[in-house]
PDB file of C-alpha atoms in Angstrom:
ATOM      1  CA  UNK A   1     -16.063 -11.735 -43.658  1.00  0.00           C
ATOM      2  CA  UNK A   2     -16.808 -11.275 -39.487  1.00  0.00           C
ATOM      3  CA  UNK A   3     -15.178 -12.257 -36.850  1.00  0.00           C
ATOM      4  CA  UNK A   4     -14.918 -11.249 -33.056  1.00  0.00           C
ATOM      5  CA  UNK A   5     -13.197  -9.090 -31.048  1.00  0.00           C
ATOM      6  CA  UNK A   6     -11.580 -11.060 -28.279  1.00  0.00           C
ATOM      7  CA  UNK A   7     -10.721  -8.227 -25.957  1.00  0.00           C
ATOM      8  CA  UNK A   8     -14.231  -5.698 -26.613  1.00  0.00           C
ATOM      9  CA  UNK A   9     -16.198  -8.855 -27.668  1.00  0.00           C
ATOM     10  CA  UNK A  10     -17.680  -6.188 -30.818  1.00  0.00           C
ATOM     11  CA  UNK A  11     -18.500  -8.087 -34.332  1.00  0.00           C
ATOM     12  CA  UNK A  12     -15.847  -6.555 -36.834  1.00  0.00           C
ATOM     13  CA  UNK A  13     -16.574  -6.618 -40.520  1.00  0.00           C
ATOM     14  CA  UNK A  14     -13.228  -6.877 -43.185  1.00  0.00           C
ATOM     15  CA  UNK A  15     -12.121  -7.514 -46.222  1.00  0.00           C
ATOM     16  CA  UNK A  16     -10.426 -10.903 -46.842  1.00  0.00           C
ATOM     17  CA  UNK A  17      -6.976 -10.446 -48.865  1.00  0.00           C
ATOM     18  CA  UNK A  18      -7.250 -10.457 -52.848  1.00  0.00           C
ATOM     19  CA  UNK A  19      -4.778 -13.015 -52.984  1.00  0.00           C
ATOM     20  CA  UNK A  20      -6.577 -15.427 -51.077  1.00  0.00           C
ATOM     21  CA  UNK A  21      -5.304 -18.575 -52.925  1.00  0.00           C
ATOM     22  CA  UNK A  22      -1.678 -17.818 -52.956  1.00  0.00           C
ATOM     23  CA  UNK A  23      -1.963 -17.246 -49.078  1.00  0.00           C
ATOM     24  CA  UNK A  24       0.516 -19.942 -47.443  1.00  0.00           C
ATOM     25  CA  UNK A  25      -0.943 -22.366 -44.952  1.00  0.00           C
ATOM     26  CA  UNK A  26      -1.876 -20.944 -41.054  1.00  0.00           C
ATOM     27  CA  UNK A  27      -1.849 -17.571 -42.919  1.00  0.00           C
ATOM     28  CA  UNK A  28      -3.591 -14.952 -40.031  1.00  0.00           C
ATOM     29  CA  UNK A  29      -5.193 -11.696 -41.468  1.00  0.00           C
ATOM     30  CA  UNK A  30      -4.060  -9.077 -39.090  1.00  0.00           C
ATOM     31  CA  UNK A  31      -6.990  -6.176 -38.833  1.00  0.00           C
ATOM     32  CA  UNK A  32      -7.873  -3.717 -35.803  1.00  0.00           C
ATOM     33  CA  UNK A  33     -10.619  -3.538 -33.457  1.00  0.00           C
ATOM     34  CA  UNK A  34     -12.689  -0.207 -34.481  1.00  0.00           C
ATOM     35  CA  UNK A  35     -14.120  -0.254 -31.053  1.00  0.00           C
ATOM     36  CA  UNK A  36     -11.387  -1.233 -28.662  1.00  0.00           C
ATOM     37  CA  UNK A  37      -8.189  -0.616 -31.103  1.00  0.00           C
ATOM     38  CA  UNK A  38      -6.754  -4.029 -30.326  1.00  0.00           C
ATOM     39  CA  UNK A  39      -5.080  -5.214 -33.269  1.00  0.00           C
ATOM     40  CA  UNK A  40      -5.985  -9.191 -33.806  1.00  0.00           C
ATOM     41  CA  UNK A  41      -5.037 -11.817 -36.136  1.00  0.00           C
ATOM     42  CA  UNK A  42      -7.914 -14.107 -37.874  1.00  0.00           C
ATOM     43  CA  UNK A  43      -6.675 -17.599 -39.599  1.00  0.00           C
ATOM     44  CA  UNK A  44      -8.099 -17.441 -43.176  1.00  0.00           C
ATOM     45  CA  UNK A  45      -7.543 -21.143 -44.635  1.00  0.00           C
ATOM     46  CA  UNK A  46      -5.833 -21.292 -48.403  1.00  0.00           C
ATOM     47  CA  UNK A  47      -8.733 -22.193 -50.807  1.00  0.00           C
ATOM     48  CA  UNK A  48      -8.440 -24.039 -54.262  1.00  0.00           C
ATOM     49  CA  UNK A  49      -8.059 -22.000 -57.657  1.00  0.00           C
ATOM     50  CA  UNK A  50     -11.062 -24.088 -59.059  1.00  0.00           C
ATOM     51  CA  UNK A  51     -13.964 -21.825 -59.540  1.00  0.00           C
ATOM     52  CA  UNK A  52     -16.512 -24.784 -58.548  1.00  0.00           C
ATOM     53  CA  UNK A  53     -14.454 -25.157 -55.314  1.00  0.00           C
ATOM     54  CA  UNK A  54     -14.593 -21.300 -55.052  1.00  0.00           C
ATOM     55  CA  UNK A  55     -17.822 -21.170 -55.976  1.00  0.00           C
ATOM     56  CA  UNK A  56     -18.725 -23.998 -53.382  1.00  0.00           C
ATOM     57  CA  UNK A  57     -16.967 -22.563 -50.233  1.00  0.00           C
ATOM     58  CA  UNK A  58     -17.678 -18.698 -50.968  1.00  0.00           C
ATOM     59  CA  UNK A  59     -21.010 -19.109 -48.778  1.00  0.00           C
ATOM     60  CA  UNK A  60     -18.898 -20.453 -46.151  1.00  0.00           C
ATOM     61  CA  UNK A  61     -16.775 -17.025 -45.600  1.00  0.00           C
ATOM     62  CA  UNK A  62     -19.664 -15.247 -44.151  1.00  0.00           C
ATOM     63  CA  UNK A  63     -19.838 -17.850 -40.948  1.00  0.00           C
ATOM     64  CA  UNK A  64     -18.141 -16.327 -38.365  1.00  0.00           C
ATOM     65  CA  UNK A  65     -17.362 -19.868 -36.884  1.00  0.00           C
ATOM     66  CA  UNK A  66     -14.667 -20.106 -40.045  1.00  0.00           C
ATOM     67  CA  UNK A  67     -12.312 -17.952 -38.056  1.00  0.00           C
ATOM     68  CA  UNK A  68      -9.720 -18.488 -35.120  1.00  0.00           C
ATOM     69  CA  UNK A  69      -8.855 -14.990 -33.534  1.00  0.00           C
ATOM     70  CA  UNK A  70      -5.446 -15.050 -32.972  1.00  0.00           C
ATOM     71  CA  UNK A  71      -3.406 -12.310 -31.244  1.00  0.00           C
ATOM     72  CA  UNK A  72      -0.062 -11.942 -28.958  1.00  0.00           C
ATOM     73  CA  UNK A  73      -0.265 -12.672 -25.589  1.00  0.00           C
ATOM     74  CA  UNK A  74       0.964  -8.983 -24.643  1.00  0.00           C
ATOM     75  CA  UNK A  75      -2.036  -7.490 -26.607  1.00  0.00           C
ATOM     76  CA  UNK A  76      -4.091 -10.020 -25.157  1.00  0.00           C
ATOM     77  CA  UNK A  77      -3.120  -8.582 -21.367  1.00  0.00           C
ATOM     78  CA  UNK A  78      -3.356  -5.601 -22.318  1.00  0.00           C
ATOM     79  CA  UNK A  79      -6.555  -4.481 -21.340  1.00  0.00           C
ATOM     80  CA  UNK A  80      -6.559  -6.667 -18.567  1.00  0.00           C
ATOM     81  CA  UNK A  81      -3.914  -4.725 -17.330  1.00  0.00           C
ATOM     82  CA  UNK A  82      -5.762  -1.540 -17.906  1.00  0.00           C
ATOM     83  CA  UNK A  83      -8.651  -2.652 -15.908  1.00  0.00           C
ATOM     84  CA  UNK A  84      -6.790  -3.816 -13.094  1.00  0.00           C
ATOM     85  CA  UNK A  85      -5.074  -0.958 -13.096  1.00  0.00           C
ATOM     86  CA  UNK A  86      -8.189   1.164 -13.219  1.00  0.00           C
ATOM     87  CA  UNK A  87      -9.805  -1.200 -10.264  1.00  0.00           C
ATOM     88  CA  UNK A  88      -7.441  -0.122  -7.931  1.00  0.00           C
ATOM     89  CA  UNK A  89      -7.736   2.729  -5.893  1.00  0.00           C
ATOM     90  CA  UNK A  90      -5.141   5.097  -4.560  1.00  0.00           C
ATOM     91  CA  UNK A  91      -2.922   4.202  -1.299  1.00  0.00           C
ATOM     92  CA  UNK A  92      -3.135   8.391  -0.307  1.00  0.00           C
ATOM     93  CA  UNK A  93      -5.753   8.063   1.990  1.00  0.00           C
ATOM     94  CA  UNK A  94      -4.612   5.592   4.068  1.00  0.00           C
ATOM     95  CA  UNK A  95      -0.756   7.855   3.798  1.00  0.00           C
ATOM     96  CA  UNK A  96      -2.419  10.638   5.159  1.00  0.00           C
ATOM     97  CA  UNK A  97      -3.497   8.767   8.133  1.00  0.00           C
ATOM     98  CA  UNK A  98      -0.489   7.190   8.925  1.00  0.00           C
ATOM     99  CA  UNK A  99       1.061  11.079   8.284  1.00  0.00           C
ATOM    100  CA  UNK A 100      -1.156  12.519  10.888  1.00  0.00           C
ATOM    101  CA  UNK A 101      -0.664   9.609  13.587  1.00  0.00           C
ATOM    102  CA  UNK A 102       3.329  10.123  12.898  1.00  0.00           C
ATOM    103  CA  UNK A 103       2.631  14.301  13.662  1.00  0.00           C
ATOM    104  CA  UNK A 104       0.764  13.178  16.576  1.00  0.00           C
ATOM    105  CA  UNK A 105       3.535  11.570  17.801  1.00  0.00           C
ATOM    106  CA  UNK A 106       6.105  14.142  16.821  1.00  0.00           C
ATOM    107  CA  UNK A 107       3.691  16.662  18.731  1.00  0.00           C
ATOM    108  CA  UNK A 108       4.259  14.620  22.206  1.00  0.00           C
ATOM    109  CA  UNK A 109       7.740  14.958  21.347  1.00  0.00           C
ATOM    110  CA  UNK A 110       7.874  18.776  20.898  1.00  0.00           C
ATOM    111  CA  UNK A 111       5.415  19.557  23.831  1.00  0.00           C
ATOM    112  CA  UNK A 112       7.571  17.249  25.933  1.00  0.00           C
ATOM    113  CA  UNK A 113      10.708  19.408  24.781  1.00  0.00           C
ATOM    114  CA  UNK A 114       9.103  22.455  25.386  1.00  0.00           C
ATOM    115  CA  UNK A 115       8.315  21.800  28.933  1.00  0.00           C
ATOM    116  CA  UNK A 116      11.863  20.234  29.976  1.00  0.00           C
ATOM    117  CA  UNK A 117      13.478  23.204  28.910  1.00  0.00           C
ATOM    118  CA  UNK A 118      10.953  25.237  30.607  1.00  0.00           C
ATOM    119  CA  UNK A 119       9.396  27.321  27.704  1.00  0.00           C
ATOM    120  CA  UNK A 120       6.008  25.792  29.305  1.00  0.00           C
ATOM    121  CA  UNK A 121       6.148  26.154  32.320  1.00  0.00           C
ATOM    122  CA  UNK A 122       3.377  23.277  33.372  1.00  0.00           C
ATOM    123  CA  UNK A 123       3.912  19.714  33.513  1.00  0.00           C
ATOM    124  CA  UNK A 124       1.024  19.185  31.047  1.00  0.00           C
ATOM    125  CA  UNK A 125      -0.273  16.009  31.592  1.00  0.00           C
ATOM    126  CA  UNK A 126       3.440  14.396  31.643  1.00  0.00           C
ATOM    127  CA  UNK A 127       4.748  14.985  28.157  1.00  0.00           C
ATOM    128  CA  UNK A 128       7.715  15.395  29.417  1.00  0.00           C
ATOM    129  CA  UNK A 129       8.314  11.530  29.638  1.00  0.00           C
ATOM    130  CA  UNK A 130       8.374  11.617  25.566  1.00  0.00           C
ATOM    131  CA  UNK A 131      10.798  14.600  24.992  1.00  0.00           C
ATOM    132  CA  UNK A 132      12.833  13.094  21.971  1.00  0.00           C
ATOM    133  CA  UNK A 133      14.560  15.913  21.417  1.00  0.00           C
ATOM    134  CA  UNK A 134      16.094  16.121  24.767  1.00  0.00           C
ATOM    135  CA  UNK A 135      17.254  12.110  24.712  1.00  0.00           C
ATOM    136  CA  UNK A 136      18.688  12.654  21.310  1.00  0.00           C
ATOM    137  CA  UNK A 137      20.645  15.736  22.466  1.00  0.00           C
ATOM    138  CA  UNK A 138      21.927  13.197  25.198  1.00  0.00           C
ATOM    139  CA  UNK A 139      22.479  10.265  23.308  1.00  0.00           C
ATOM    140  CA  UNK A 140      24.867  12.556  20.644  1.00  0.00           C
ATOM    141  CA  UNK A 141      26.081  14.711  23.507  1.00  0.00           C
ATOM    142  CA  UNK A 142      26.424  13.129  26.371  1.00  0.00           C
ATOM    143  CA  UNK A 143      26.936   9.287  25.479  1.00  0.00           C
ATOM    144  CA  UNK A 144      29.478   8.640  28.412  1.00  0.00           C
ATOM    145  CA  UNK A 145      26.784   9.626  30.658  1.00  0.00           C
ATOM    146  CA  UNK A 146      24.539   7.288  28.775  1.00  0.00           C
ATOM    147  CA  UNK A 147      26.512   4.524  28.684  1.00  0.00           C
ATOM    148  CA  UNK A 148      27.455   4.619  32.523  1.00  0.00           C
ATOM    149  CA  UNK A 149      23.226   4.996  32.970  1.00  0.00           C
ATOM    150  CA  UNK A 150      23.084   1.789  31.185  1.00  0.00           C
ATOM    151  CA  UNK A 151      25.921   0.147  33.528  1.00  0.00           C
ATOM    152  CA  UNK A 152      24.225   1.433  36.629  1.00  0.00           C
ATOM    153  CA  UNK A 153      20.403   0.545  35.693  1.00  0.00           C
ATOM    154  CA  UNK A 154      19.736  -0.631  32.647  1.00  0.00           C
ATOM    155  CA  UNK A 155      16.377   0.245  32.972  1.00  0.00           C
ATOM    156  CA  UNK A 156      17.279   3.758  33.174  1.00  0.00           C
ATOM    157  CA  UNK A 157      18.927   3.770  30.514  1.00  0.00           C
ATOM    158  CA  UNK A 158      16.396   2.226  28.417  1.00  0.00           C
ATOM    159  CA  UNK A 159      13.822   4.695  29.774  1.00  0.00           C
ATOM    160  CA  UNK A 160      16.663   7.898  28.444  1.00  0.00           C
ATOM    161  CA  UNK A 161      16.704   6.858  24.798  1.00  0.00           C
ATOM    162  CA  UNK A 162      12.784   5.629  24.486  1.00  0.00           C
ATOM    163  CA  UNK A 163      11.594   8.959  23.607  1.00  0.00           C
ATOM    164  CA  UNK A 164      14.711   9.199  20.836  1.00  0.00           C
ATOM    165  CA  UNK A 165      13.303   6.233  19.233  1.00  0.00           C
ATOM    166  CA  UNK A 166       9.802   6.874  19.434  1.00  0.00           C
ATOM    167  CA  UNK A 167      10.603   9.942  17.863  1.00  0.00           C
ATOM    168  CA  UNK A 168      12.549   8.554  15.302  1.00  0.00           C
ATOM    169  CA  UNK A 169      10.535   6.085  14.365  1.00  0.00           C
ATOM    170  CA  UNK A 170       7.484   8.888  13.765  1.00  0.00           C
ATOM    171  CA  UNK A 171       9.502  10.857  11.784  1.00  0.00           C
ATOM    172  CA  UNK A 172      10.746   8.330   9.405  1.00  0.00           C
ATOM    173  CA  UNK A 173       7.109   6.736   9.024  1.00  0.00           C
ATOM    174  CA  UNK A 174       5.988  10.592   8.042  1.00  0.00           C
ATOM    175  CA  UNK A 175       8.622  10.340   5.324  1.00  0.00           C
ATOM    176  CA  UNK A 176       7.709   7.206   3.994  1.00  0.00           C
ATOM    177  CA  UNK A 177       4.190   8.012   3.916  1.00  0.00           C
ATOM    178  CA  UNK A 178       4.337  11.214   2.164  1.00  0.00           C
ATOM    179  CA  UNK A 179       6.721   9.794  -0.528  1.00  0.00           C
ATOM    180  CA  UNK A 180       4.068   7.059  -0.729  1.00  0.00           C
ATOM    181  CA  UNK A 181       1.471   9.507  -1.128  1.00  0.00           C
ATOM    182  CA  UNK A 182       3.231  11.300  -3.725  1.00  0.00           C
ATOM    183  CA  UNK A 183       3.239   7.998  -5.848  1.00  0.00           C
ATOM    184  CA  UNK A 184      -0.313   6.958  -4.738  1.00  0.00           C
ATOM    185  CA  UNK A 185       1.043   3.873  -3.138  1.00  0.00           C
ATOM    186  CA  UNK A 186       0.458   2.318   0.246  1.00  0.00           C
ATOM    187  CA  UNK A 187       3.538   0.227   1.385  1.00  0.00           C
ATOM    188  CA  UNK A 188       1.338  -2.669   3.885  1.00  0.00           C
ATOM    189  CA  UNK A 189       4.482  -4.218   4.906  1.00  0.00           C
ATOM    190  CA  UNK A 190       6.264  -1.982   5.751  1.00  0.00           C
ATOM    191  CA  UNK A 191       3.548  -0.326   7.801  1.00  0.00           C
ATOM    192  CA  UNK A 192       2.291  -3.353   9.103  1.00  0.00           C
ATOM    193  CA  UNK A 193       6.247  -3.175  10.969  1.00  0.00           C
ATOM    194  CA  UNK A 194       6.292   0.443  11.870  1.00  0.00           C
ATOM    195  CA  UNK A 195       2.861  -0.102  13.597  1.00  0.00           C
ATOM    196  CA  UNK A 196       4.033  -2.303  15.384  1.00  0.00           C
ATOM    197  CA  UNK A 197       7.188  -0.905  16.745  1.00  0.00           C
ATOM    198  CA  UNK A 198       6.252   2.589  17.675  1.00  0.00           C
ATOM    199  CA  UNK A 199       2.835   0.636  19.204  1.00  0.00           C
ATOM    200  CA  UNK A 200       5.848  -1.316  21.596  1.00  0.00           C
ATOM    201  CA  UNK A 201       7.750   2.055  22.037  1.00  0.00           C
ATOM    202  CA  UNK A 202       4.786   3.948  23.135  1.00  0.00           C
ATOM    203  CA  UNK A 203       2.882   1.426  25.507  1.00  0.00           C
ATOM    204  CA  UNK A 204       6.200   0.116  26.923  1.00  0.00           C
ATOM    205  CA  UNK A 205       7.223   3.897  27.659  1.00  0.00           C
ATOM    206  CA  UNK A 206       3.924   4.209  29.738  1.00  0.00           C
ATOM    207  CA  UNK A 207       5.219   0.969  31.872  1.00  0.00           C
ATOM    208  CA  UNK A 208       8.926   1.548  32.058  1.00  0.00           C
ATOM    209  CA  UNK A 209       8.250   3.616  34.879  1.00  0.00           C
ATOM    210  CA  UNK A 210       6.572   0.599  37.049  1.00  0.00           C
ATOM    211  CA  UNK A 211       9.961  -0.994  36.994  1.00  0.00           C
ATOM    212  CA  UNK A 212      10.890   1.184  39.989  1.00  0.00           C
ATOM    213  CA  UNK A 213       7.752   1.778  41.320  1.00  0.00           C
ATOM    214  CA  UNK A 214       7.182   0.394  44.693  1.00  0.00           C
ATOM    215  CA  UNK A 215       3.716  -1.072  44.518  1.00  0.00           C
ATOM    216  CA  UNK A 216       0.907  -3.025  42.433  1.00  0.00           C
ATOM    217  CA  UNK A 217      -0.315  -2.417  38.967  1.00  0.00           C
ATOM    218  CA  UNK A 218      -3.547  -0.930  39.767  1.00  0.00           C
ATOM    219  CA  UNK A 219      -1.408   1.742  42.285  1.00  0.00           C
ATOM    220  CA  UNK A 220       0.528   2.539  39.578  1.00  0.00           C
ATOM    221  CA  UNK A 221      -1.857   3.556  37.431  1.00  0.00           C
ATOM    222  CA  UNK A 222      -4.179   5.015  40.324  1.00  0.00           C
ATOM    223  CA  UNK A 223      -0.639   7.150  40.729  1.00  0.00           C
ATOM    224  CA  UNK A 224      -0.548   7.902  37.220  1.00  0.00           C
ATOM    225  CA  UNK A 225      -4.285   9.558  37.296  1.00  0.00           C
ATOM    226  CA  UNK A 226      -3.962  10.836  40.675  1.00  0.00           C
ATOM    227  CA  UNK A 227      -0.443  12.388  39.403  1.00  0.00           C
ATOM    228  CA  UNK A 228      -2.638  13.812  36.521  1.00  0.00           C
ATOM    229  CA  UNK A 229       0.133  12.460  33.844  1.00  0.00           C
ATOM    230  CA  UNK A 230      -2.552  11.363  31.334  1.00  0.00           C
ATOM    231  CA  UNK A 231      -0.133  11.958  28.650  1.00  0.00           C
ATOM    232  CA  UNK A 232       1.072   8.305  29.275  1.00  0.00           C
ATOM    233  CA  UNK A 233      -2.373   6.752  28.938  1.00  0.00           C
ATOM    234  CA  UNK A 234      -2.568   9.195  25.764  1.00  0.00           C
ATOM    235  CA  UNK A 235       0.590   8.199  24.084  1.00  0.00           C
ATOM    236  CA  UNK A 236      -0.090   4.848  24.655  1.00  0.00           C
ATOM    237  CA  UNK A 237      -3.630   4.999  23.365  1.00  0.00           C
ATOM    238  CA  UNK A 238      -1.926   6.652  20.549  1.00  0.00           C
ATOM    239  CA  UNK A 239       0.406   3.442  19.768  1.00  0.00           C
ATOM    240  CA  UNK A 240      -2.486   1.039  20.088  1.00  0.00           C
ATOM    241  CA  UNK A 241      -4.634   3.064  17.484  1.00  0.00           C
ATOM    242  CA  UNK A 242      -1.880   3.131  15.295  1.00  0.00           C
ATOM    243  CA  UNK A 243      -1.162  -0.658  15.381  1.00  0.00           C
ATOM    244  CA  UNK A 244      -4.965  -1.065  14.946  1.00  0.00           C
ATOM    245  CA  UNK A 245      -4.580   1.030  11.448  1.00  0.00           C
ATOM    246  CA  UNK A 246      -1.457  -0.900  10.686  1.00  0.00           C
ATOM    247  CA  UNK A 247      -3.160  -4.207  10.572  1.00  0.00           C
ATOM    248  CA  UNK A 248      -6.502  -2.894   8.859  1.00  0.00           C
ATOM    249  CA  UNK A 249      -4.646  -1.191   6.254  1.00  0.00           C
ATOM    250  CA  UNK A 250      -3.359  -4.316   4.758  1.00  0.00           C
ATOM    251  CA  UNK A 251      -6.434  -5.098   3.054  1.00  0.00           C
ATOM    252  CA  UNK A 252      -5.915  -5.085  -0.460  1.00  0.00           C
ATOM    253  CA  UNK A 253      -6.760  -1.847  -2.845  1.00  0.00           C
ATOM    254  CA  UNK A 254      -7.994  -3.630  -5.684  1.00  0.00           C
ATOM    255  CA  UNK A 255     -11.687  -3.506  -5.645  1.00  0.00           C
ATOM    256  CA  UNK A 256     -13.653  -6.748  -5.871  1.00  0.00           C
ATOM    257  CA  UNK A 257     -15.749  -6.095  -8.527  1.00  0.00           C
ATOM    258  CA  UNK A 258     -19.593  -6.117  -7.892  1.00  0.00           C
ATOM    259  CA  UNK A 259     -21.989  -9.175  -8.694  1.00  0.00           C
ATOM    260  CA  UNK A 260     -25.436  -8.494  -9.804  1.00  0.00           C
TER     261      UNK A 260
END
């Protein structure tokens, strides 16, 4: 007898059961796939005893239109599953770019510490604006002072705790991303979210300062360049890249499979 493989779509060969006319009605013939493994079930309808009849149908054994494949849906998905699962590539590249944006912004953070507390002793572009370290040393330390800031201006305030957030925010999306590429996954939403908060933190931190600044927008940032504090611009840039890769990265990672 044939039949074929639903999953591998190879003609199998077997041997029907000796007991063919005792079989009960619906009877399925389990037998496995020597090709693909899957294990399949083939109706095989109960026959007379008589040997005319036997005689009659034998010829009709050998068509392979006789016989239903039948099989469980869970072997049936089965290699399905495999091949979707083999279609889909790995989430670690697109970790180790978000991981290297989140250093970058770490970086501003440390350079920004190092100047404050004068172990650089050059204002370096303005990194001092994004010293994380510093506002989180204030905001644990010093939180009466922080709170009256906020009472006084809340703008100051605001502009005392940005860098603790950005910070915070860079260090946690580092995390994430490395656990993620540990596991070869890529979480999109949750990136899509971090993107787009650390993109507000960053740009907003370059235009906190205009809230006290006497003057247009273009002075302000003709002050900015003139002041040489390009790390604002830079930082900035930084957020606006990383909301760009944010939004990209949600593509799917399943490839679409290729039509001749």
């Amino acid at each position: 007898m044939y039949t074929r493989c639903p999953s591998c779509r190879a003609e199998i060969s077997f041997e029907p059961p000796a007991n063919m006319e005792t079989l009960p009605d619906g009877y399925k013939h389990r037998i496995k796939c020597p090709s693909c493994g899957v294990t399949i079930g083939v109706k095989i309808n109960k026959i007379d005893t008589a040997p005319a009849t036997l005689v009659q149908q034998a010829p009709a054994y050998n068509q392979q239109t006789n016989f239903e494949p039948v099989y469980s849906e869970d072997v049936a998905q089965a290699p399905s599953k495999k091949a979707a699962k083999a279609n889909k590539r790995s989430g670690v590249g697109r970790n180790i770019v978000i991981m290297i944006m989140s250093l970058l912004f770490v970086a501003a953070s440390v350079v920004g510490f190092l100047i404050n507390n004068g172990t650089i002793n050059n204002t370096l572009l303005g990194f001092g604006l994004f010293d994380g370290i510093t506002s989180w040393a204030i905001i644990c330390t010093q939180f009466a002072a922080l709170k009256e800031a906020f009472a006084t201006n809340v703008m100051a305030g605001i502009i005392l705790i940005l860098p603790a957030i950005l910070l915070t925010l860079a260090g946690i999306n580092f995390i994430v991303a490395f656990i993620s590429a540990c596991g070869k996954k890529y979480g999109r939403a949750w990136n899509v979210i971090s993107s787009i908060l650390i993109a507000a933190v960053a740009i907003f931190a370059m235009f906190a300062q205009l809230i006290g600044f006497e003057g247009s927008f273009v002075e302000y940032f003709q002050a900015i360049i003139n002041g040489g504090l390009y790390a604002y611009i830079i930082v900035a840039a930084l957020g606006l890249i990383q909301l760009i890769l944010g939004l990209c990265f949600t593509k799917s990672l399943v490839r679409k499979p290729k039509h001749d």
